[in-house]
Tab-separated table of C-alpha atoms in Angstrom:
chain	number	residue	atom	x	y	z
A	25	MET	CA	10.411	-29.427	51.789
A	26	GLY	CA	8.955	-27.164	54.596
A	27	LEU	CA	6.952	-24.172	53.849
A	28	ARG	CA	9.444	-21.555	54.673
A	29	ALA	CA	12.392	-22.972	52.103
A	30	ARG	CA	9.503	-23.213	49.854
A	31	PHE	CA	8.188	-19.526	49.622
A	32	TRP	CA	11.166	-17.721	51.148
A	33	PRO	CA	14.613	-19.819	50.826
A	34	GLY	CA	17.871	-18.936	52.343
A	35	LEU	CA	15.452	-15.526	54.258
A	36	ARG	CA	16.121	-14.584	57.756
A	37	THR	CA	12.875	-14.525	59.928
A	38	ARG	CA	13.622	-10.785	59.973
A	39	SER	CA	13.145	-10.546	55.983
A	40	ILE	CA	10.111	-12.563	56.477
A	41	TRP	CA	8.661	-10.493	58.857
A	42	LEU	CA	9.470	-7.303	55.926
A	43	GLU	CA	7.709	-9.341	53.541
A	44	ALA	CA	4.379	-9.534	55.622
A	45	ALA	CA	5.040	-5.347	55.858
A	46	ILE	CA	5.363	-4.646	52.807
A	47	ALA	CA	2.127	-6.601	51.522
A	48	LEU	CA	0.298	-5.194	54.718
A	49	ALA	CA	0.887	-1.811	53.197
A	50	ALA	CA	0.234	-2.396	49.909
A	51	THR	CA	-3.435	-3.934	50.929
A	52	VAL	CA	-4.258	-0.971	53.772
A	53	VAL	CA	-3.460	1.455	51.280
A	54	VAL	CA	-5.645	-0.240	48.007
A	55	ALA	CA	-8.507	-0.353	50.736
A	56	VAL	CA	-8.283	2.998	51.287
A	57	GLY	CA	-8.262	3.822	48.077
A	58	ALA	CA	-10.902	1.632	47.276
A	59	ALA	CA	-13.698	3.699	49.136
A	60	ALA	CA	-13.191	6.644	46.758
A	61	PRO	CA	-15.946	7.350	44.207
A	62	ASP	CA	-13.887	6.379	41.130
A	63	ALA	CA	-12.107	3.258	42.562
A	64	GLY	CA	-14.051	0.750	40.524
A	65	PRO	CA	-16.526	-1.842	41.373
A	66	LEU	CA	-15.584	-2.921	44.939
A	67	GLY	CA	-16.504	-6.495	44.291
A	68	VAL	CA	-13.366	-6.846	42.314
A	69	VAL	CA	-10.855	-4.717	43.944
A	70	LEU	CA	-11.443	-5.917	46.857
A	71	PRO	CA	-10.531	-9.492	46.437
A	72	LEU	CA	-7.693	-8.470	44.175
A	73	GLY	CA	-6.113	-6.473	46.664
A	74	ALA	CA	-6.677	-9.480	49.302
A	75	ALA	CA	-5.321	-11.476	46.092
A	76	LEU	CA	-2.132	-9.072	45.815
A	77	ALA	CA	-1.437	-9.111	49.637
A	78	VAL	CA	-0.952	-12.874	49.499
A	79	LEU	CA	0.913	-13.083	46.088
A	80	LEU	CA	3.479	-10.444	47.658
A	81	PHE	CA	4.117	-12.375	50.692
A	82	LEU	CA	4.893	-15.823	49.180
A	83	PHE	CA	6.082	-14.520	46.367
A	84	ARG	CA	7.572	-11.055	45.836
A	85	ARG	CA	11.373	-12.699	45.733
A	86	THR	CA	10.584	-15.819	44.239
A	87	ARG	CA	7.848	-15.345	41.230
A	88	PRO	CA	7.517	-11.528	41.205
A	89	LEU	CA	5.845	-12.005	37.723
A	90	LEU	CA	2.752	-13.222	39.625
A	91	PRO	CA	2.028	-10.769	41.756
A	92	PHE	CA	2.545	-8.002	39.025
A	93	ALA	CA	0.263	-9.387	36.945
A	94	VAL	CA	-2.749	-8.930	39.835
A	95	ALA	CA	-1.268	-5.425	40.497
A	96	ALA	CA	-1.356	-4.277	36.928
A	97	LEU	CA	-5.011	-5.849	36.506
A	98	GLU	CA	-6.003	-4.127	39.621
A	99	ALA	CA	-4.679	-1.113	38.369
A	100	ALA	CA	-6.008	-0.993	34.535
A	101	LEU	CA	-9.955	-1.684	36.725
A	102	SER	CA	-9.501	1.130	39.166
A	103	PRO	CA	-6.577	4.190	38.967
A	104	VAL	CA	-6.112	4.127	42.616
A	105	ALA	CA	-4.523	0.676	42.724
A	106	SER	CA	-1.636	1.865	40.994
A	107	ILE	CA	0.606	1.212	44.160
A	108	GLY	CA	0.338	-2.426	43.990
A	109	VAL	CA	1.864	-1.620	40.276
A	110	LEU	CA	4.277	0.178	42.459
A	111	VAL	CA	5.711	-1.957	44.604
A	112	THR	CA	6.022	-5.198	41.959
A	113	SER	CA	7.678	-2.769	39.369
A	114	TYR	CA	10.535	-2.892	41.800
A	115	ALA	CA	10.293	-6.721	42.539
A	116	VAL	CA	10.320	-7.710	38.867
A	117	GLY	CA	13.132	-5.207	38.527
A	118	ARG	CA	15.172	-6.465	41.593
A	119	TYR	CA	14.621	-10.134	41.231
A	120	VAL	CA	13.833	-10.728	37.146
A	121	GLY	CA	17.267	-11.425	35.705
A	122	GLY	CA	15.818	-11.670	32.305
A	123	TRP	CA	15.626	-8.398	30.158
A	124	PRO	CA	12.660	-9.916	27.794
A	125	GLN	CA	10.664	-10.413	30.741
A	126	ARG	CA	11.472	-6.773	32.545
A	127	ALA	CA	10.645	-5.435	28.845
A	128	VAL	CA	7.102	-7.323	28.766
A	129	ALA	CA	6.295	-6.288	32.011
A	130	ALA	CA	7.268	-2.812	31.558
A	131	VAL	CA	4.697	-2.509	28.812
A	132	ALA	CA	2.272	-4.133	30.447
A	133	GLY	CA	2.699	-1.924	33.718
A	134	ALA	CA	2.589	0.642	31.609
A	135	VAL	CA	-0.140	0.207	29.352
A	136	ALA	CA	-2.112	-0.740	32.677
A	137	VAL	CA	-1.723	2.416	34.651
A	138	THR	CA	-2.105	5.239	31.719
A	139	ARG	CA	-5.195	3.428	30.593
A	140	PRO	CA	-5.053	4.824	26.901
A	141	TRP	CA	-8.773	3.794	27.091
A	142	SER	CA	-10.243	6.513	29.028
A	143	LEU	CA	-8.038	9.150	27.997
A	144	GLY	CA	-9.338	12.436	26.055
A	145	THR	CA	-6.993	15.465	26.352
A	146	LEU	CA	-3.455	15.838	25.477
A	147	ASN	CA	-3.102	17.243	29.211
A	148	GLU	CA	-4.505	13.697	30.363
A	149	THR	CA	-2.459	11.801	28.205
A	150	ALA	CA	1.153	13.282	29.451
A	151	GLY	CA	-0.318	13.065	33.073
A	152	ALA	CA	-1.108	9.327	32.330
A	153	VAL	CA	2.487	8.762	30.773
A	154	GLY	CA	4.470	10.723	33.482
A	155	GLY	CA	2.237	8.689	36.025
A	156	ALA	CA	3.327	5.534	34.357
A	157	VAL	CA	7.205	6.579	34.845
A	158	LEU	CA	6.935	7.511	37.811
A	159	VAL	CA	4.976	4.294	38.886
A	160	VAL	CA	6.391	1.462	36.337
A	161	VAL	CA	9.782	2.690	35.082
A	162	LEU	CA	11.498	4.303	37.981
A	163	PRO	CA	10.981	1.494	40.575
A	164	GLY	CA	11.803	-1.125	37.500
A	165	ALA	CA	15.301	0.588	37.213
A	166	LEU	CA	16.174	0.792	40.672
A	167	GLY	CA	15.187	-2.471	41.133
A	168	ALA	CA	17.297	-3.289	38.302
A	169	TRP	CA	20.118	-1.337	39.813
A	170	ALA	CA	19.939	-2.932	43.102
A	171	ARG	CA	20.273	-6.648	41.278
A	172	THR	CA	23.085	-5.424	39.501
A	173	ARG	CA	24.868	-4.054	42.669
A	174	ALA	CA	24.116	-6.914	44.831
A	175	GLN	CA	25.419	-9.388	41.988
A	176	LEU	CA	28.367	-6.708	42.068
A	177	LEU	CA	28.967	-7.341	45.535
A	178	ALA	CA	28.767	-10.889	45.662
A	179	ALA	CA	31.065	-11.316	42.297
A	180	LEU	CA	34.040	-9.352	44.574
A	181	ARG	CA	32.985	-10.837	47.816
A	182	GLU	CA	33.648	-14.420	45.683
A	183	ARG	CA	37.078	-13.505	44.048
A	184	ALA	CA	38.157	-12.026	47.694
A	185	GLU	CA	37.602	-15.309	49.340
A	186	ARG	CA	39.001	-17.144	45.945
A	187	ALA	CA	41.904	-14.862	46.032
A	188	GLU	CA	42.257	-15.822	49.876
A	189	ALA	CA	41.909	-19.603	49.863
A	190	GLU	CA	44.943	-19.068	46.795
A	191	ARG	CA	47.094	-17.267	48.872
A	192	GLU	CA	46.793	-20.038	51.598
A	193	LEU	CA	47.500	-22.486	49.344
A	194	LEU	CA	50.809	-20.373	48.011
A	195	ALA	CA	51.701	-20.139	51.914
A	196	ARG	CA	51.331	-24.132	52.497
A	197	ASP	CA	53.493	-24.598	49.370
A	198	ALA	CA	55.846	-21.991	50.114
A	199	VAL	CA	55.924	-24.061	54.029
A	200	LEU	CA	55.846	-27.765	51.966
A	201	THR	CA	58.740	-26.411	49.188
A	202	GLU	CA	60.892	-24.953	52.261
A	203	ARG	CA	60.361	-27.594	54.434
A	204	THR	CA	61.719	-30.491	51.110
A	205	ARG	CA	64.541	-28.088	51.154
A	206	ILE	CA	65.659	-28.274	54.656
A	207	ALA	CA	65.303	-32.151	54.560
A	208	ARG	CA	67.365	-32.278	51.482
A	209	GLU	CA	70.184	-29.949	53.191
A	210	MET	CA	70.089	-32.299	56.379
A	211	HIS	CA	70.317	-35.659	54.330
A	212	ASP	CA	72.968	-34.224	52.655
A	213	VAL	CA	74.866	-32.673	55.398
A	214	VAL	CA	74.208	-34.731	57.861
A	215	GLY	CA	73.641	-38.087	56.360
A	216	HIS	CA	77.158	-37.707	54.557
A	217	ARG	CA	78.705	-37.448	57.867
A	218	VAL	CA	77.074	-40.029	59.565
A	219	SER	CA	78.076	-42.555	56.844
A	220	LEU	CA	81.668	-41.457	56.877
A	221	MET	CA	81.248	-42.205	60.454
A	222	VAL	CA	80.511	-45.779	59.623
A	223	LEU	CA	83.218	-46.241	57.477
A	224	GLN	CA	85.650	-44.958	59.795
A	225	ALA	CA	83.952	-47.234	62.628
A	226	GLY	CA	84.844	-50.203	59.994
A	227	ALA	CA	88.122	-49.604	59.371
A	228	ILE	CA	88.657	-49.373	63.136
A	229	GLU	CA	87.577	-52.828	63.630
A	230	VAL	CA	89.555	-54.079	60.564
A	231	ALA	CA	92.914	-52.007	62.001
A	232	ALA	CA	92.568	-53.610	65.873
A	233	GLY	CA	96.252	-54.266	65.990
A	234	ASP	CA	97.795	-51.048	64.924
A	235	ALA	CA	96.957	-48.419	67.672
A	236	ALA	CA	98.046	-45.508	66.019
A	237	ARG	CA	95.871	-45.926	63.158
A	238	VAL	CA	93.218	-46.757	65.363
A	239	GLU	CA	93.980	-43.288	67.106
A	240	GLN	CA	93.632	-41.565	63.880
A	241	LEU	CA	90.662	-43.438	62.848
A	242	ALA	CA	89.001	-42.729	66.096
A	243	GLY	CA	90.048	-38.875	66.383
A	244	GLN	CA	88.511	-38.494	62.448
A	245	VAL	CA	85.316	-40.315	63.917
A	246	GLN	CA	85.055	-37.424	66.457
A	247	THR	CA	85.640	-34.925	63.856
A	248	ALA	CA	83.163	-36.347	61.630
A	249	GLY	CA	80.728	-36.412	64.676
A	250	ARG	CA	81.280	-32.927	65.774
A	251	GLN	CA	80.578	-31.345	62.541
A	252	ALA	CA	77.652	-33.592	62.006
A	253	LEU	CA	76.278	-32.251	65.191
A	254	ASP	CA	77.190	-28.264	64.759
A	255	GLU	CA	75.536	-28.465	61.346
A	256	LEU	CA	72.647	-30.321	62.784
A	257	ARG	CA	72.372	-27.792	65.337
A	258	HIS	CA	72.635	-24.729	63.407
A	259	MET	CA	69.723	-26.448	60.907
A	260	VAL	CA	67.992	-26.879	64.039
A	261	GLY	CA	68.528	-23.295	65.524
A	262	VAL	CA	67.440	-21.938	62.468
A	263	LEU	CA	63.941	-23.845	62.052
A	264	ARG	CA	63.211	-22.929	66.008
A	265	ASP	CA	64.069	-19.170	65.691
A	266	GLY	CA	61.956	-18.774	62.879
A	267	GLU	CA	64.156	-16.150	60.929
A	268	VAL	CA	67.641	-15.481	60.657
A	269	ASP	CA	69.005	-12.019	61.878
A	270	ASP	CA	72.432	-10.287	61.267
A	271	ALA	CA	73.707	-12.066	64.479
A	272	ALA	CA	73.152	-15.874	63.228
A	273	PRO	CA	76.428	-17.620	62.197
A	274	LEU	CA	77.169	-17.903	58.992
A	275	GLY	CA	79.329	-20.019	56.453
A	276	PRO	CA	80.368	-20.065	53.154
A	277	GLN	CA	78.100	-22.173	51.036
A	278	PRO	CA	80.367	-25.432	49.944
A	279	GLY	CA	80.956	-25.195	46.114
A	280	LEU	CA	83.627	-26.486	43.515
A	281	ALA	CA	86.869	-25.379	45.716
A	282	ASP	CA	85.738	-27.963	48.369
A	283	LEU	CA	85.512	-30.939	46.419
A	284	PRO	CA	89.390	-31.563	46.952
A	285	ARG	CA	89.036	-31.929	50.354
A	286	LEU	CA	85.346	-33.987	50.132
A	287	VAL	CA	87.388	-36.125	48.255
A	288	ALA	CA	90.308	-36.247	50.877
A	289	ASN	CA	87.523	-36.739	53.897
A	290	ALA	CA	86.444	-40.205	51.448
A	291	ARG	CA	89.987	-41.349	51.373
A	292	GLU	CA	90.573	-41.029	55.007
A	293	ALA	CA	87.504	-42.818	55.761
A	294	GLY	CA	88.522	-45.792	53.337
A	295	MET	CA	87.338	-44.424	50.303
A	296	THR	CA	89.147	-45.322	47.209
A	297	VAL	CA	88.263	-41.945	45.166
A	298	GLU	CA	89.987	-40.189	42.323
A	299	LEU	CA	88.956	-36.654	41.327
A	300	CYS	CA	89.485	-35.304	37.741
A	301	GLY	CA	89.132	-32.078	36.310
A	302	PRO	CA	89.633	-28.849	37.459
A	303	ALA	CA	87.742	-28.146	40.795
A	304	GLU	CA	87.818	-24.375	40.463
A	305	ALA	CA	84.768	-21.401	40.625
A	306	ILE	CA	82.705	-20.790	37.929
A	307	GLY	CA	81.042	-17.937	39.195
A	308	ASP	CA	77.286	-19.539	40.007
A	309	PRO	CA	77.440	-20.414	43.844
A	310	ALA	CA	74.031	-22.121	42.699
A	311	VAL	CA	75.696	-24.568	40.529
A	312	GLU	CA	78.871	-25.067	42.299
A	313	ARG	CA	76.714	-25.905	45.741
A	314	ALA	CA	74.576	-28.001	43.548
A	315	ALA	CA	77.762	-29.932	42.014
A	316	TYR	CA	79.182	-30.038	45.666
A	317	ARG	CA	75.684	-32.114	46.988
A	318	ILE	CA	75.956	-34.784	43.705
A	319	VAL	CA	79.174	-35.668	44.342
A	320	GLN	CA	78.563	-35.444	48.087
A	321	GLU	CA	75.411	-37.479	48.039
A	322	ALA	CA	77.106	-39.624	45.121
A	323	LEU	CA	80.199	-40.790	47.604
A	324	THR	CA	77.395	-41.188	50.270
A	325	ASN	CA	75.320	-43.625	48.206
A	326	VAL	CA	79.157	-45.842	47.279
A	327	SER	CA	79.589	-45.762	51.178
A	328	LYS	CA	76.326	-47.266	51.990
A	329	HIS	CA	75.445	-49.692	48.902
A	330	ALA	CA	79.204	-50.475	47.280
A	331	PRO	CA	81.312	-50.151	50.193
A	332	GLY	CA	85.246	-50.967	48.653
A	333	ALA	CA	84.266	-50.170	45.446
A	334	PRO	CA	86.191	-47.419	43.633
A	335	VAL	CA	85.070	-43.884	42.416
A	336	THR	CA	86.154	-41.555	39.724
A	337	VAL	CA	84.590	-38.039	40.483
A	338	THR	CA	84.768	-36.146	36.949
A	339	ILE	CA	84.183	-32.191	36.448
A	340	GLY	CA	84.013	-30.922	33.094
A	341	ARG	CA	83.098	-28.095	30.946
A	342	THR	CA	81.103	-28.567	27.827
A	343	ASP	CA	78.816	-26.523	25.287
A	344	GLU	CA	75.556	-27.256	27.555
A	345	GLY	CA	77.571	-26.698	30.933
A	346	LEU	CA	79.165	-28.065	33.976
A	347	VAL	CA	79.084	-31.862	33.949
A	348	VAL	CA	79.444	-33.713	36.742
A	349	ARG	CA	80.054	-37.788	36.656
A	350	VAL	CA	80.447	-39.585	39.690
A	351	VAL	CA	81.223	-43.734	38.705
A	352	ASN	CA	81.684	-46.282	40.930
A	353	GLY	CA	82.966	-49.778	40.286
A	354	PRO	CA	81.484	-53.064	42.196
A	355	SER	CA	81.514	-53.134	45.413
A	356	SER	CA	83.720	-55.901	47.114
A	357	SER	CA	82.227	-56.559	50.134
A	358	THR	CA	78.865	-57.238	51.053
A	359	PRO	CA	76.574	-54.080	50.907
A	360	GLY	CA	74.581	-52.424	53.044
A	361	PRO	CA	71.079	-51.976	53.596
A	362	PRO	CA	68.749	-50.716	50.645
A	363	GLY	CA	68.037	-46.919	51.223
A	364	GLY	CA	65.154	-44.954	51.106
A	365	GLY	CA	65.525	-43.368	47.714
A	366	PHE	CA	65.222	-39.995	48.653
A	367	GLY	CA	69.041	-38.554	47.893
A	368	LEU	CA	68.534	-38.865	44.160
A	369	VAL	CA	65.060	-37.780	44.530
A	370	GLY	CA	66.206	-34.796	46.178
A	371	LEU	CA	69.423	-34.266	43.498
A	372	ALA	CA	67.003	-34.541	40.999
A	373	GLU	CA	64.898	-32.033	42.702
A	374	ARG	CA	67.777	-29.439	42.768
A	375	VAL	CA	68.892	-30.206	39.494
A	376	ARG	CA	65.555	-29.221	38.067
A	377	THR	CA	64.784	-26.235	39.502
A	378	LEU	CA	68.356	-25.223	38.306
A	379	GLY	CA	67.397	-26.130	34.552
A	380	GLY	CA	69.680	-29.712	34.173
A	381	ARG	CA	69.323	-32.846	34.103
A	382	LEU	CA	70.415	-35.853	35.762
A	383	ARG	CA	71.029	-39.373	34.992
A	384	ALA	CA	71.517	-41.831	37.593
A	385	GLU	CA	71.734	-45.360	36.676
A	386	PRO	CA	73.340	-49.421	37.335
A	387	ARG	CA	75.919	-50.088	35.114
A	388	LEU	CA	76.432	-53.054	33.092
A	389	ASP	CA	80.325	-54.215	35.484
A	390	GLY	CA	78.014	-54.053	38.603
A	391	GLY	CA	79.125	-50.124	39.124
A	392	PHE	CA	76.525	-47.272	39.382
A	393	LEU	CA	76.442	-43.873	37.676
A	394	VAL	CA	75.626	-40.683	38.709
A	395	GLU	CA	75.625	-37.738	35.610
A	396	ALA	CA	74.477	-34.226	36.036
A	397	VAL	CA	74.557	-31.776	33.396
A	398	LEU	CA	74.264	-27.925	35.224
A	399	PRO	CA	74.292	-25.278	33.372
A	400	ALA	CA	76.990	-22.689	33.821
């Protein structure tokens, strides 16, 4: 550890020069006062003044009680040396944190300045007490006020920095949440369209000998592809613009009333799907949209992992809310490659956000079950 780090930790060069100026000024005042007739023995006052100057320069901030003790001893020996007590009293109030230490130092400084053993009259006593207040109490109080103010400013600065860091974290979390939501929507919408296109392309290969059927399936593939591109273009446009204004193309979000059309599209793609229960609006767009996405993701998973399996979609109402249940049987053909599992994760997040619960598990007959209970 260097000399600067040991005696003046964290101080800039300008502050060190200030410490030197304070020590020099105190020394000059004591030296000038030592020439007075009642200054006391020069052989004691001058060495103590020099020691006070060194201690002020080295320890005024880090160990202020050391120069204060020397200044008090010098003031007790010579009344003209009270300037040292004034400077060190402020240092004790400013840089000593404990009130008991401050109180002991104040009493010792007051005794040294008043010199009660040399007082003879009431006027001398009153003057000595007033001097002690001006030399010891007032500088110490100013030092304590400066310390409290510095601590308050530091606490406010720390609180502001903490608040700024928390705002950055909240903003980062908001961006991450929005990215996750957009990725989930893109997976639900575009992934479903592409899965239908894959099924329809497979049906074209099977129906290669039926020209009318091939033409019908090819038209469905084109329609699904255009819809997927339109939806993808709309999402990318929103991300690129950064905001949605009044002129942006907006469309109604899918709900329970759109389930028959979703099931019909799946049937046209070659899936065997049965819809049970009334697909009627319930008045809560968020719940209806979640129910639609659950059925959409379940049908997409069946087309990927259990092609040819019959699917039953059931919509019902219970005391707990809206129940969406999608059950598929075992696959009648070779399943496709395993997916990443992000679809079910996104569904779980969506259902949990609404305060519902989701169950997705394989069945004993080789099929799969997706069941959600949404508050409604």
